[in-house]
Amino acid sequence: MSRFALRLSMVLMLSASAAHAQNLSPAAPLSPQLGKVASGELVAAWDMTILPSGDGLPQGSGTTETGARLYLEHCVACHGEGGVGGLNNVLVSDEPRPFGETGGKRTVGNYWPYATTLFDYIRRAMPYSHPQSLDDNEVYALTAYLLYRNGVVPAHFEANASALPKVVMPNQEYFIRAYPDWNP
Amino acid sequence: MRDNEAKALELPNTNGLLHRRVFLKGGAAIASIPFLAAGVSAEDRSAPDLVPEWTREPGAGMSPYGDRSHHEADVQRNVVSQPGTVGSGASRTPLQSLEGMITPNSLHFERHHNGVPEIDPKRHQLLIHGMVKRPLTFDLDNLGRYPMVSKMLFIECSGNSAALLAENPVQASVGELHGLVSCANWAGIPLSSLFEEAGVDPAAHWVIAEGADAALMSRSIPLEKIMDDGLLALYQNGERLRPENGYPMRLLLPGWEGNMSVKWLRRLKVVSEPAMTKDETSKYSDVRPDGKSLLFTFPMGVKSVITSPSAGMALRDKGIYQITGLAWSGSGRIQRVEVSADGGATWSEAALDSPVLPKAMTRFRMGWNWSGGPAVLQSRAIDETGAVQPSREAWLAERGRNAVYHYNAIQSWQILQNGDVRNVYV
């Protein structure tokens, strides 16, 4: 070993022990662990996640009839009468046939795989100009109405935490989970 | 460069592509530099066309926060919003006007679902809860003490380039066609450290991410990805995130479709099953030719596009041009980019700017001696996994006509006799 290399290795050893002595840790930085335990109140106020199993669906209920009235009040301006012909997304297809069979315009009725998604999306994001302004009963009612308009549920239907996960959407069987096998 | 010199550098039978040593020598780009003859009088020096006035008067002062030259004010994002809204839609990066691999923060593409929220950073919190030992909240002050990393990463909306699915080629700039992709240096905290602190239940497999915008944008993310390289990004190209890119904090999932990198991140719920949110079922699902729809097609495919010359530009005269563009892959590094000037009949390897980084933009370059005749320029990227960017024909044959997302096929620019550049299908 040359004198230079020897001196270099001594410097490295010294700096390694210096790092140790001063609790420095360049290789695996330590976490300062500063997270604060969240209160149950905060979690309850923020947690809006709903799973297709129905996990997370709140208490309450709403019927197609109430939904029809609320639709005229909150939704028709953007989505058109009965869910068609508006400026924004078409919500309703003519018949409850799966998109996977018939193609055409993708709507709630012929494409969306889970009814719970409809409740979740209306509750978090609609109406567009006043999101999160509807109460859970109103969201259930609008969900019931749109499912009825799409021919997925009968004219008199009450949406609630036990009924929604049981609704089988027409196109559900056409969905495949690509993760983790899919490669672009 | 003289005609015979350029000819000597041409690769045979390639419609004028030049050997890569053009860049090694740096010869092709050098133009003759005009100089003043000695003995110019003081009077001549004050002639503005000879000696510009800005050398003869004091310039402007320093500025606390810089802006670009006002001469560059036309370089702008292309903003398109949904009918009846201002906050739903996208703005696209003007790729045709940019160089290098970094997208300036002011020109990073945007995609919002109900506008850019005005968030008070002092009141913003990130909540991690669900299947964890301890539900935790973090604020910006606390997060400032965590070990950070920085990485060059592209973000691409999986709806990028969907205009290329139109029956007839849309005549628009490369930014308007392909500008839902940008690349920046993102700095932040590896999410694995925050999840380890919360203590994740081994039975958990997914994380539901939610933004603090008026759409409460929500996506289901595999826990594995979060723990592998998921980043809580706080800085963009050195400064705090821009409001339109998630200020004060966003999720960043390297290489995966942009919609999953939830902006204005406020909540991560650890769960066993995906939530099947609107944006991972009714949107961002891929309809196959057999009518089946794929959920969770996460990584972005290997892709490249020539940014110059590109549609809307015009070549003024035959002769030497530099073909340049960007390449990227959600699966790793770009290994090679090939360029064709004859619509894909022959391909030649382009030079790559350094550094070539995984899941970041790579700038490629190729010299070209345009004969003045017809030409179709294309680029084709190959990544380190060996994945090759497909032709439009091959992409359509595999994905079908109902597919909307993840379009990564080769772009063709036709050079017309008069030098105009057009989007074409070959």
Short mmCIF file of N, CA and C in Angstrom, two decimals, chain B residues 11-167:
data_model
loop_
_atom_site.label_atom_id
_atom_site.label_comp_id
_atom_site.label_asym_id
_atom_site.label_seq_id
_atom_site.Cartn_x
_atom_site.Cartn_y
_atom_site.Cartn_z
N LEU B 11 -25.40 9.04 -43.55
CA LEU B 11 -25.48 7.59 -43.47
C LEU B 11 -26.13 7.09 -44.76
N PRO B 12 -25.61 6.02 -45.35
CA PRO B 12 -26.11 5.59 -46.66
C PRO B 12 -27.59 5.19 -46.62
N ASN B 13 -28.31 5.55 -47.64
CA ASN B 13 -29.71 5.13 -47.84
C ASN B 13 -30.64 5.46 -46.67
N THR B 14 -30.44 6.59 -46.02
CA THR B 14 -31.30 6.94 -44.89
C THR B 14 -32.10 8.21 -45.13
N ASN B 15 -32.08 8.71 -46.34
CA ASN B 15 -32.77 9.97 -46.64
C ASN B 15 -32.14 11.13 -45.87
N GLY B 16 -30.81 11.05 -45.69
CA GLY B 16 -30.09 12.24 -45.21
C GLY B 16 -29.70 12.26 -43.75
N LEU B 17 -29.98 11.20 -42.98
CA LEU B 17 -29.57 11.20 -41.56
C LEU B 17 -28.05 11.23 -41.50
N LEU B 18 -27.52 11.96 -40.50
CA LEU B 18 -26.07 12.16 -40.40
C LEU B 18 -25.48 11.29 -39.30
N HIS B 19 -24.22 10.94 -39.50
CA HIS B 19 -23.51 10.12 -38.52
C HIS B 19 -23.44 10.84 -37.18
N ARG B 20 -23.45 10.06 -36.11
CA ARG B 20 -23.45 10.66 -34.77
C ARG B 20 -22.19 11.44 -34.46
N ARG B 21 -21.10 11.21 -35.21
CA ARG B 21 -19.87 11.95 -34.90
C ARG B 21 -20.04 13.44 -35.20
N VAL B 22 -21.13 13.80 -35.88
CA VAL B 22 -21.46 15.22 -36.04
C VAL B 22 -21.46 15.90 -34.68
N PHE B 23 -22.03 15.20 -33.68
CA PHE B 23 -22.11 15.80 -32.36
C PHE B 23 -20.82 15.66 -31.59
N LEU B 24 -20.12 14.55 -31.84
CA LEU B 24 -18.85 14.37 -31.14
C LEU B 24 -17.87 15.46 -31.55
N LYS B 25 -17.87 15.77 -32.84
CA LYS B 25 -16.96 16.80 -33.33
C LYS B 25 -17.52 18.20 -33.07
N GLY B 26 -18.83 18.27 -32.94
CA GLY B 26 -19.45 19.57 -32.75
C GLY B 26 -19.34 20.42 -33.99
N GLY B 27 -19.06 19.81 -35.12
CA GLY B 27 -18.76 20.56 -36.32
C GLY B 27 -19.97 21.12 -37.05
N ALA B 28 -21.04 20.34 -37.10
CA ALA B 28 -22.14 20.70 -37.98
C ALA B 28 -22.84 21.98 -37.57
N ALA B 29 -22.85 22.23 -36.27
CA ALA B 29 -23.65 23.35 -35.78
C ALA B 29 -22.93 24.69 -35.87
N ILE B 30 -21.62 24.62 -36.10
CA ILE B 30 -20.86 25.87 -36.04
C ILE B 30 -21.06 26.71 -37.29
N ALA B 31 -21.60 27.87 -37.09
CA ALA B 31 -21.78 28.80 -38.21
C ALA B 31 -20.63 29.80 -38.17
N SER B 32 -20.44 30.52 -39.23
CA SER B 32 -19.36 31.51 -39.23
C SER B 32 -19.76 32.69 -38.35
N ILE B 33 -18.80 33.17 -37.59
CA ILE B 33 -19.08 34.24 -36.63
C ILE B 33 -18.63 35.57 -37.21
N PRO B 34 -19.55 36.53 -37.35
CA PRO B 34 -19.15 37.82 -37.92
C PRO B 34 -18.27 38.60 -36.93
N PHE B 35 -17.34 39.34 -37.41
CA PHE B 35 -16.52 40.15 -36.51
C PHE B 35 -16.30 41.52 -37.12
N LEU B 36 -15.98 42.47 -36.25
CA LEU B 36 -15.77 43.83 -36.70
C LEU B 36 -14.33 44.01 -37.18
N ALA B 37 -14.19 44.69 -38.25
CA ALA B 37 -12.84 45.02 -38.72
C ALA B 37 -12.25 46.08 -37.81
N ALA B 38 -10.92 46.11 -37.72
CA ALA B 38 -10.26 47.13 -36.90
C ALA B 38 -10.48 48.51 -37.50
N GLY B 39 -10.35 49.53 -36.66
CA GLY B 39 -10.40 50.89 -37.15
C GLY B 39 -11.80 51.44 -37.34
N VAL B 40 -12.76 50.95 -36.55
CA VAL B 40 -14.13 51.48 -36.63
C VAL B 40 -14.19 52.77 -35.82
N SER B 41 -14.80 53.79 -36.34
CA SER B 41 -14.85 55.09 -35.65
C SER B 41 -15.91 55.06 -34.55
N ALA B 42 -15.79 56.00 -33.60
CA ALA B 42 -16.74 56.12 -32.50
C ALA B 42 -18.16 56.35 -33.04
N GLU B 43 -18.27 57.06 -34.10
CA GLU B 43 -19.56 57.34 -34.71
C GLU B 43 -20.24 56.04 -35.15
N ASP B 44 -19.42 55.20 -35.84
CA ASP B 44 -19.94 53.92 -36.31
C ASP B 44 -20.42 53.06 -35.15
N ARG B 45 -19.67 53.15 -34.04
CA ARG B 45 -20.01 52.33 -32.88
C ARG B 45 -21.38 52.69 -32.32
N SER B 46 -21.83 53.90 -32.51
CA SER B 46 -23.12 54.30 -31.96
C SER B 46 -24.27 53.99 -32.91
N ALA B 47 -23.96 53.47 -34.09
CA ALA B 47 -25.04 53.09 -35.01
C ALA B 47 -25.73 51.85 -34.46
N PRO B 48 -27.03 51.93 -34.13
CA PRO B 48 -27.71 50.83 -33.42
C PRO B 48 -27.68 49.51 -34.20
N ASP B 49 -27.65 49.55 -35.53
CA ASP B 49 -27.66 48.29 -36.25
C ASP B 49 -26.30 47.62 -36.20
N LEU B 50 -25.27 48.38 -35.83
CA LEU B 50 -23.92 47.81 -35.75
C LEU B 50 -23.58 47.41 -34.31
N VAL B 51 -23.84 48.32 -33.39
CA VAL B 51 -23.57 48.07 -31.97
C VAL B 51 -24.87 48.31 -31.19
N PRO B 52 -25.50 47.23 -30.69
CA PRO B 52 -26.82 47.42 -30.06
C PRO B 52 -26.74 48.30 -28.81
N GLU B 53 -27.83 49.03 -28.58
CA GLU B 53 -27.86 50.02 -27.50
C GLU B 53 -27.69 49.41 -26.11
N TRP B 54 -28.07 48.10 -25.93
CA TRP B 54 -28.01 47.53 -24.58
C TRP B 54 -26.58 47.35 -24.07
N THR B 55 -25.63 47.51 -24.94
CA THR B 55 -24.25 47.47 -24.42
C THR B 55 -23.80 48.84 -23.98
N ARG B 56 -24.61 49.86 -24.23
CA ARG B 56 -24.16 51.22 -23.97
C ARG B 56 -25.03 51.93 -22.94
N GLU B 57 -25.86 51.15 -22.21
CA GLU B 57 -26.65 51.74 -21.12
C GLU B 57 -26.76 50.71 -20.00
N PRO B 58 -26.86 51.17 -18.77
CA PRO B 58 -26.94 50.22 -17.65
C PRO B 58 -28.19 49.34 -17.78
N GLY B 59 -28.05 48.10 -17.39
CA GLY B 59 -29.18 47.18 -17.46
C GLY B 59 -30.08 47.26 -16.24
N ALA B 60 -31.09 46.43 -16.23
CA ALA B 60 -32.06 46.41 -15.12
C ALA B 60 -31.39 45.85 -13.86
N GLY B 61 -32.02 46.06 -12.74
CA GLY B 61 -31.48 45.61 -11.46
C GLY B 61 -31.79 44.16 -11.17
N MET B 62 -31.33 43.72 -10.01
CA MET B 62 -31.62 42.36 -9.57
C MET B 62 -33.12 42.26 -9.28
N SER B 63 -33.61 41.03 -9.21
CA SER B 63 -35.02 40.86 -8.88
C SER B 63 -35.16 39.73 -7.86
N PRO B 64 -36.05 39.90 -6.88
CA PRO B 64 -36.17 38.87 -5.84
C PRO B 64 -36.72 37.54 -6.37
N TYR B 65 -37.53 37.58 -7.40
CA TYR B 65 -38.02 36.34 -7.99
C TYR B 65 -38.05 36.54 -9.49
N GLY B 66 -37.25 35.79 -10.22
CA GLY B 66 -37.02 36.03 -11.63
C GLY B 66 -38.18 35.67 -12.52
N ASP B 67 -38.21 36.28 -13.67
CA ASP B 67 -39.19 35.94 -14.70
C ASP B 67 -38.45 35.76 -16.01
N ARG B 68 -39.07 35.10 -16.96
CA ARG B 68 -38.42 34.90 -18.25
C ARG B 68 -38.44 36.20 -19.05
N SER B 69 -37.69 36.24 -20.13
CA SER B 69 -37.69 37.41 -21.00
C SER B 69 -39.09 37.64 -21.55
N HIS B 70 -39.50 38.89 -21.62
CA HIS B 70 -40.84 39.16 -22.16
C HIS B 70 -40.94 38.79 -23.63
N HIS B 71 -39.76 38.61 -24.26
CA HIS B 71 -39.79 38.17 -25.66
C HIS B 71 -40.27 36.71 -25.80
N GLU B 72 -40.26 36.00 -24.69
CA GLU B 72 -40.65 34.58 -24.71
C GLU B 72 -42.07 34.36 -24.20
N ALA B 73 -42.82 35.45 -24.11
CA ALA B 73 -44.16 35.36 -23.51
C ALA B 73 -45.10 34.43 -24.28
N ASP B 74 -44.79 34.18 -25.54
CA ASP B 74 -45.68 33.32 -26.34
C ASP B 74 -45.53 31.83 -26.01
N VAL B 75 -44.49 31.48 -25.29
CA VAL B 75 -44.32 30.07 -24.93
C VAL B 75 -45.24 29.78 -23.75
N GLN B 76 -46.34 29.10 -24.04
CA GLN B 76 -47.38 28.93 -23.03
C GLN B 76 -47.94 27.52 -23.07
N ARG B 77 -48.53 27.12 -21.94
CA ARG B 77 -49.29 25.88 -21.92
C ARG B 77 -50.56 26.08 -22.73
N ASN B 78 -51.01 24.98 -23.34
CA ASN B 78 -52.25 24.99 -24.10
C ASN B 78 -53.38 24.53 -23.16
N VAL B 79 -54.27 25.49 -22.82
CA VAL B 79 -55.28 25.23 -21.79
C VAL B 79 -56.61 24.83 -22.43
N VAL B 80 -57.15 23.69 -22.04
CA VAL B 80 -58.47 23.25 -22.54
C VAL B 80 -59.28 22.77 -21.34
N SER B 81 -60.43 23.43 -21.10
CA SER B 81 -61.26 22.99 -19.98
C SER B 81 -62.58 22.43 -20.48
N GLN B 82 -63.19 21.62 -19.62
CA GLN B 82 -64.47 21.02 -19.99
C GLN B 82 -65.55 22.08 -20.04
N PRO B 83 -66.56 21.85 -20.88
CA PRO B 83 -67.62 22.86 -21.04
C PRO B 83 -68.24 23.25 -19.71
N GLY B 84 -68.44 24.54 -19.53
CA GLY B 84 -69.11 25.02 -18.32
C GLY B 84 -68.23 25.05 -17.09
N THR B 85 -66.93 24.74 -17.23
CA THR B 85 -66.05 24.77 -16.07
C THR B 85 -64.76 25.52 -16.41
N VAL B 86 -64.07 26.00 -15.40
CA VAL B 86 -62.70 26.50 -15.62
C VAL B 86 -61.68 25.57 -14.99
N GLY B 87 -62.13 24.79 -14.00
CA GLY B 87 -61.18 23.99 -13.22
C GLY B 87 -61.15 22.51 -13.55
N SER B 88 -61.91 22.08 -14.55
CA SER B 88 -61.85 20.69 -14.97
C SER B 88 -61.25 20.65 -16.36
N GLY B 89 -60.15 19.94 -16.49
CA GLY B 89 -59.52 19.87 -17.80
C GLY B 89 -58.02 19.74 -17.66
N ALA B 90 -57.32 20.27 -18.66
CA ALA B 90 -55.88 20.06 -18.68
C ALA B 90 -55.21 21.24 -19.38
N SER B 91 -53.94 21.44 -19.05
CA SER B 91 -53.10 22.31 -19.86
C SER B 91 -51.86 21.50 -20.21
N ARG B 92 -51.42 21.68 -21.45
CA ARG B 92 -50.35 20.83 -21.98
C ARG B 92 -49.03 21.59 -22.12
N THR B 93 -47.94 20.87 -21.86
CA THR B 93 -46.60 21.45 -21.96
C THR B 93 -46.25 21.72 -23.43
N PRO B 94 -45.76 22.93 -23.76
CA PRO B 94 -45.40 23.24 -25.15
C PRO B 94 -44.06 22.62 -25.52
N LEU B 95 -44.07 21.30 -25.74
CA LEU B 95 -42.82 20.56 -25.98
C LEU B 95 -42.03 21.13 -27.15
N GLN B 96 -42.74 21.72 -28.12
CA GLN B 96 -42.06 22.23 -29.33
C GLN B 96 -41.14 23.41 -29.01
N SER B 97 -41.36 24.06 -27.88
CA SER B 97 -40.59 25.28 -27.55
C SER B 97 -39.52 25.04 -26.50
N LEU B 98 -39.39 23.81 -26.02
CA LEU B 98 -38.48 23.56 -24.90
C LEU B 98 -37.28 22.72 -25.34
N GLU B 99 -36.21 22.82 -24.60
CA GLU B 99 -34.99 22.03 -24.85
C GLU B 99 -34.56 21.35 -23.55
N GLY B 100 -33.62 20.41 -23.69
CA GLY B 100 -33.12 19.70 -22.51
C GLY B 100 -34.15 18.70 -22.00
N MET B 101 -33.99 18.30 -20.76
CA MET B 101 -34.85 17.25 -20.20
C MET B 101 -35.79 17.75 -19.11
N ILE B 102 -35.60 19.00 -18.67
CA ILE B 102 -36.38 19.52 -17.54
C ILE B 102 -37.53 20.39 -18.03
N THR B 103 -38.70 20.19 -17.48
CA THR B 103 -39.83 21.07 -17.77
C THR B 103 -39.85 22.19 -16.74
N PRO B 104 -39.78 23.45 -17.18
CA PRO B 104 -39.87 24.54 -16.20
C PRO B 104 -41.18 24.45 -15.42
N ASN B 105 -41.14 24.83 -14.15
CA ASN B 105 -42.34 24.68 -13.31
C ASN B 105 -43.56 25.38 -13.89
N SER B 106 -43.36 26.53 -14.49
CA SER B 106 -44.50 27.28 -15.03
C SER B 106 -45.12 26.60 -16.24
N LEU B 107 -44.41 25.64 -16.81
CA LEU B 107 -44.92 24.99 -18.03
C LEU B 107 -45.20 23.50 -17.83
N HIS B 108 -45.08 23.03 -16.57
CA HIS B 108 -45.42 21.62 -16.29
C HIS B 108 -46.91 21.42 -16.59
N PHE B 109 -47.25 20.30 -17.23
CA PHE B 109 -48.65 20.10 -17.59
C PHE B 109 -49.54 20.03 -16.35
N GLU B 110 -50.82 20.31 -16.55
CA GLU B 110 -51.81 20.26 -15.47
C GLU B 110 -52.97 19.36 -15.87
N ARG B 111 -53.54 18.69 -14.90
CA ARG B 111 -54.81 18.00 -15.10
C ARG B 111 -55.56 18.10 -13.78
N HIS B 112 -56.68 18.80 -13.80
CA HIS B 112 -57.44 18.99 -12.56
C HIS B 112 -58.87 18.48 -12.75
N HIS B 113 -59.48 18.13 -11.63
CA HIS B 113 -60.85 17.60 -11.68
C HIS B 113 -61.87 18.55 -11.07
N ASN B 114 -61.43 19.49 -10.28
CA ASN B 114 -62.29 20.61 -9.87
C ASN B 114 -61.42 21.75 -9.36
N GLY B 115 -60.51 22.19 -10.20
CA GLY B 115 -59.73 23.38 -9.91
C GLY B 115 -58.54 23.17 -8.99
N VAL B 116 -57.76 24.24 -8.86
CA VAL B 116 -56.57 24.26 -8.00
C VAL B 116 -56.99 24.81 -6.64
N PRO B 117 -56.92 24.01 -5.58
CA PRO B 117 -57.36 24.52 -4.27
C PRO B 117 -56.37 25.54 -3.71
N GLU B 118 -56.90 26.48 -2.95
CA GLU B 118 -56.07 27.47 -2.25
C GLU B 118 -55.84 26.92 -0.84
N ILE B 119 -54.69 26.28 -0.64
CA ILE B 119 -54.44 25.57 0.62
C ILE B 119 -53.51 26.38 1.51
N ASP B 120 -53.90 26.55 2.77
CA ASP B 120 -53.04 27.19 3.76
C ASP B 120 -52.06 26.12 4.27
N PRO B 121 -50.77 26.27 3.96
CA PRO B 121 -49.82 25.20 4.32
C PRO B 121 -49.74 24.97 5.83
N LYS B 122 -50.08 25.99 6.62
CA LYS B 122 -50.02 25.84 8.08
C LYS B 122 -51.16 24.96 8.59
N ARG B 123 -52.25 24.90 7.82
CA ARG B 123 -53.41 24.11 8.26
C ARG B 123 -53.49 22.75 7.57
N HIS B 124 -52.66 22.56 6.53
CA HIS B 124 -52.75 21.29 5.79
C HIS B 124 -52.10 20.17 6.61
N GLN B 125 -52.75 19.02 6.62
CA GLN B 125 -52.19 17.85 7.30
C GLN B 125 -52.29 16.64 6.38
N LEU B 126 -51.36 15.71 6.58
CA LEU B 126 -51.45 14.41 5.91
C LEU B 126 -51.81 13.37 6.97
N LEU B 127 -52.88 12.62 6.70
CA LEU B 127 -53.33 11.58 7.62
C LEU B 127 -53.01 10.21 7.04
N ILE B 128 -52.34 9.36 7.81
CA ILE B 128 -52.13 7.96 7.43
C ILE B 128 -52.91 7.11 8.44
N HIS B 129 -53.86 6.32 7.94
CA HIS B 129 -54.72 5.57 8.87
C HIS B 129 -55.19 4.28 8.21
N GLY B 130 -56.17 3.62 8.81
CA GLY B 130 -56.65 2.34 8.30
C GLY B 130 -55.95 1.19 9.02
N MET B 131 -55.40 0.26 8.22
CA MET B 131 -54.78 -0.94 8.80
C MET B 131 -53.34 -0.63 9.26
N VAL B 132 -53.24 0.23 10.28
CA VAL B 132 -51.94 0.60 10.85
C VAL B 132 -52.03 0.51 12.38
N LYS B 133 -50.89 0.40 13.02
CA LYS B 133 -50.87 0.35 14.49
C LYS B 133 -51.29 1.69 15.07
N ARG B 134 -50.77 2.77 14.49
CA ARG B 134 -51.04 4.12 14.99
C ARG B 134 -51.46 5.01 13.83
N PRO B 135 -52.71 5.50 13.80
CA PRO B 135 -53.05 6.51 12.78
C PRO B 135 -52.29 7.79 13.09
N LEU B 136 -51.61 8.34 12.08
CA LEU B 136 -50.73 9.49 12.34
C LEU B 136 -51.07 10.67 11.42
N THR B 137 -50.83 11.86 11.93
CA THR B 137 -50.90 13.05 11.07
C THR B 137 -49.52 13.70 11.03
N PHE B 138 -49.24 14.31 9.89
CA PHE B 138 -47.98 15.01 9.68
C PHE B 138 -48.29 16.39 9.13
N ASP B 139 -47.61 17.40 9.65
CA ASP B 139 -47.76 18.73 9.03
C ASP B 139 -46.43 19.11 8.37
N LEU B 140 -46.45 20.21 7.65
CA LEU B 140 -45.30 20.59 6.84
C LEU B 140 -44.06 20.84 7.70
N ASP B 141 -44.26 21.39 8.89
CA ASP B 141 -43.15 21.65 9.81
C ASP B 141 -42.45 20.35 10.19
N ASN B 142 -43.26 19.37 10.62
CA ASN B 142 -42.69 18.08 11.03
C ASN B 142 -42.00 17.40 9.85
N LEU B 143 -42.65 17.43 8.70
CA LEU B 143 -42.10 16.73 7.53
C LEU B 143 -40.75 17.31 7.13
N GLY B 144 -40.53 18.59 7.43
CA GLY B 144 -39.27 19.25 7.09
C GLY B 144 -38.07 18.61 7.76
N ARG B 145 -38.28 17.84 8.82
CA ARG B 145 -37.16 17.21 9.52
C ARG B 145 -36.87 15.79 9.06
N TYR B 146 -37.73 15.26 8.17
CA TYR B 146 -37.52 13.87 7.71
C TYR B 146 -36.44 13.83 6.63
N PRO B 147 -35.72 12.70 6.56
CA PRO B 147 -34.73 12.55 5.49
C PRO B 147 -35.42 12.59 4.14
N MET B 148 -34.86 13.38 3.22
CA MET B 148 -35.46 13.52 1.89
C MET B 148 -34.56 12.90 0.83
N VAL B 149 -35.16 12.66 -0.32
CA VAL B 149 -34.42 12.26 -1.52
C VAL B 149 -34.90 13.14 -2.66
N SER B 150 -34.09 13.29 -3.68
CA SER B 150 -34.55 14.00 -4.88
C SER B 150 -34.25 13.14 -6.10
N LYS B 151 -35.17 13.19 -7.05
CA LYS B 151 -35.03 12.37 -8.26
C LYS B 151 -35.58 13.13 -9.45
N MET B 152 -34.94 12.92 -10.61
CA MET B 152 -35.53 13.40 -11.86
C MET B 152 -36.57 12.38 -12.28
N LEU B 153 -37.81 12.81 -12.46
CA LEU B 153 -38.88 11.88 -12.82
C LEU B 153 -39.84 12.54 -13.81
N PHE B 154 -40.28 11.76 -14.79
CA PHE B 154 -41.35 12.27 -15.64
C PHE B 154 -42.69 11.94 -14.99
N ILE B 155 -43.69 12.73 -15.29
CA ILE B 155 -45.08 12.38 -15.00
C ILE B 155 -45.82 12.46 -16.32
N GLU B 156 -46.54 11.40 -16.67
CA GLU B 156 -47.33 11.41 -17.89
C GLU B 156 -48.75 10.99 -17.57
N CYS B 157 -49.71 11.78 -18.03
CA CYS B 157 -51.12 11.41 -17.93
C CYS B 157 -51.33 10.24 -18.88
N SER B 158 -52.06 9.20 -18.43
CA SER B 158 -52.24 8.06 -19.33
C SER B 158 -53.18 8.39 -20.47
N GLY B 159 -53.84 9.54 -20.41
CA GLY B 159 -54.65 10.00 -21.55
C GLY B 159 -53.83 10.80 -22.56
N ASN B 160 -52.52 10.92 -22.29
CA ASN B 160 -51.67 11.69 -23.22
C ASN B 160 -51.72 11.07 -24.61
N SER B 161 -51.68 11.93 -25.64
CA SER B 161 -51.56 11.49 -27.04
C SER B 161 -52.83 10.82 -27.57
N ALA B 162 -53.94 10.88 -26.82
CA ALA B 162 -55.16 10.22 -27.28
C ALA B 162 -55.68 10.81 -28.58
N ALA B 163 -55.25 12.04 -28.92
CA ALA B 163 -55.67 12.64 -30.19
C ALA B 163 -55.19 11.82 -31.38
N LEU B 164 -54.15 11.00 -31.15
CA LEU B 164 -53.61 10.19 -32.23
C LEU B 164 -54.51 8.99 -32.54
N LEU B 165 -55.57 8.82 -31.74
CA LEU B 165 -56.54 7.75 -32.00
C LEU B 165 -57.61 8.21 -32.99
N ALA B 166 -57.62 9.50 -33.31
CA ALA B 166 -58.61 10.03 -34.26
C ALA B 166 -58.45 9.35 -35.62
N GLU B 167 -59.55 9.18 -36.31
CA GLU B 167 -59.56 8.52 -37.62
C GLU B 167 -58.58 9.19 -38.59
#
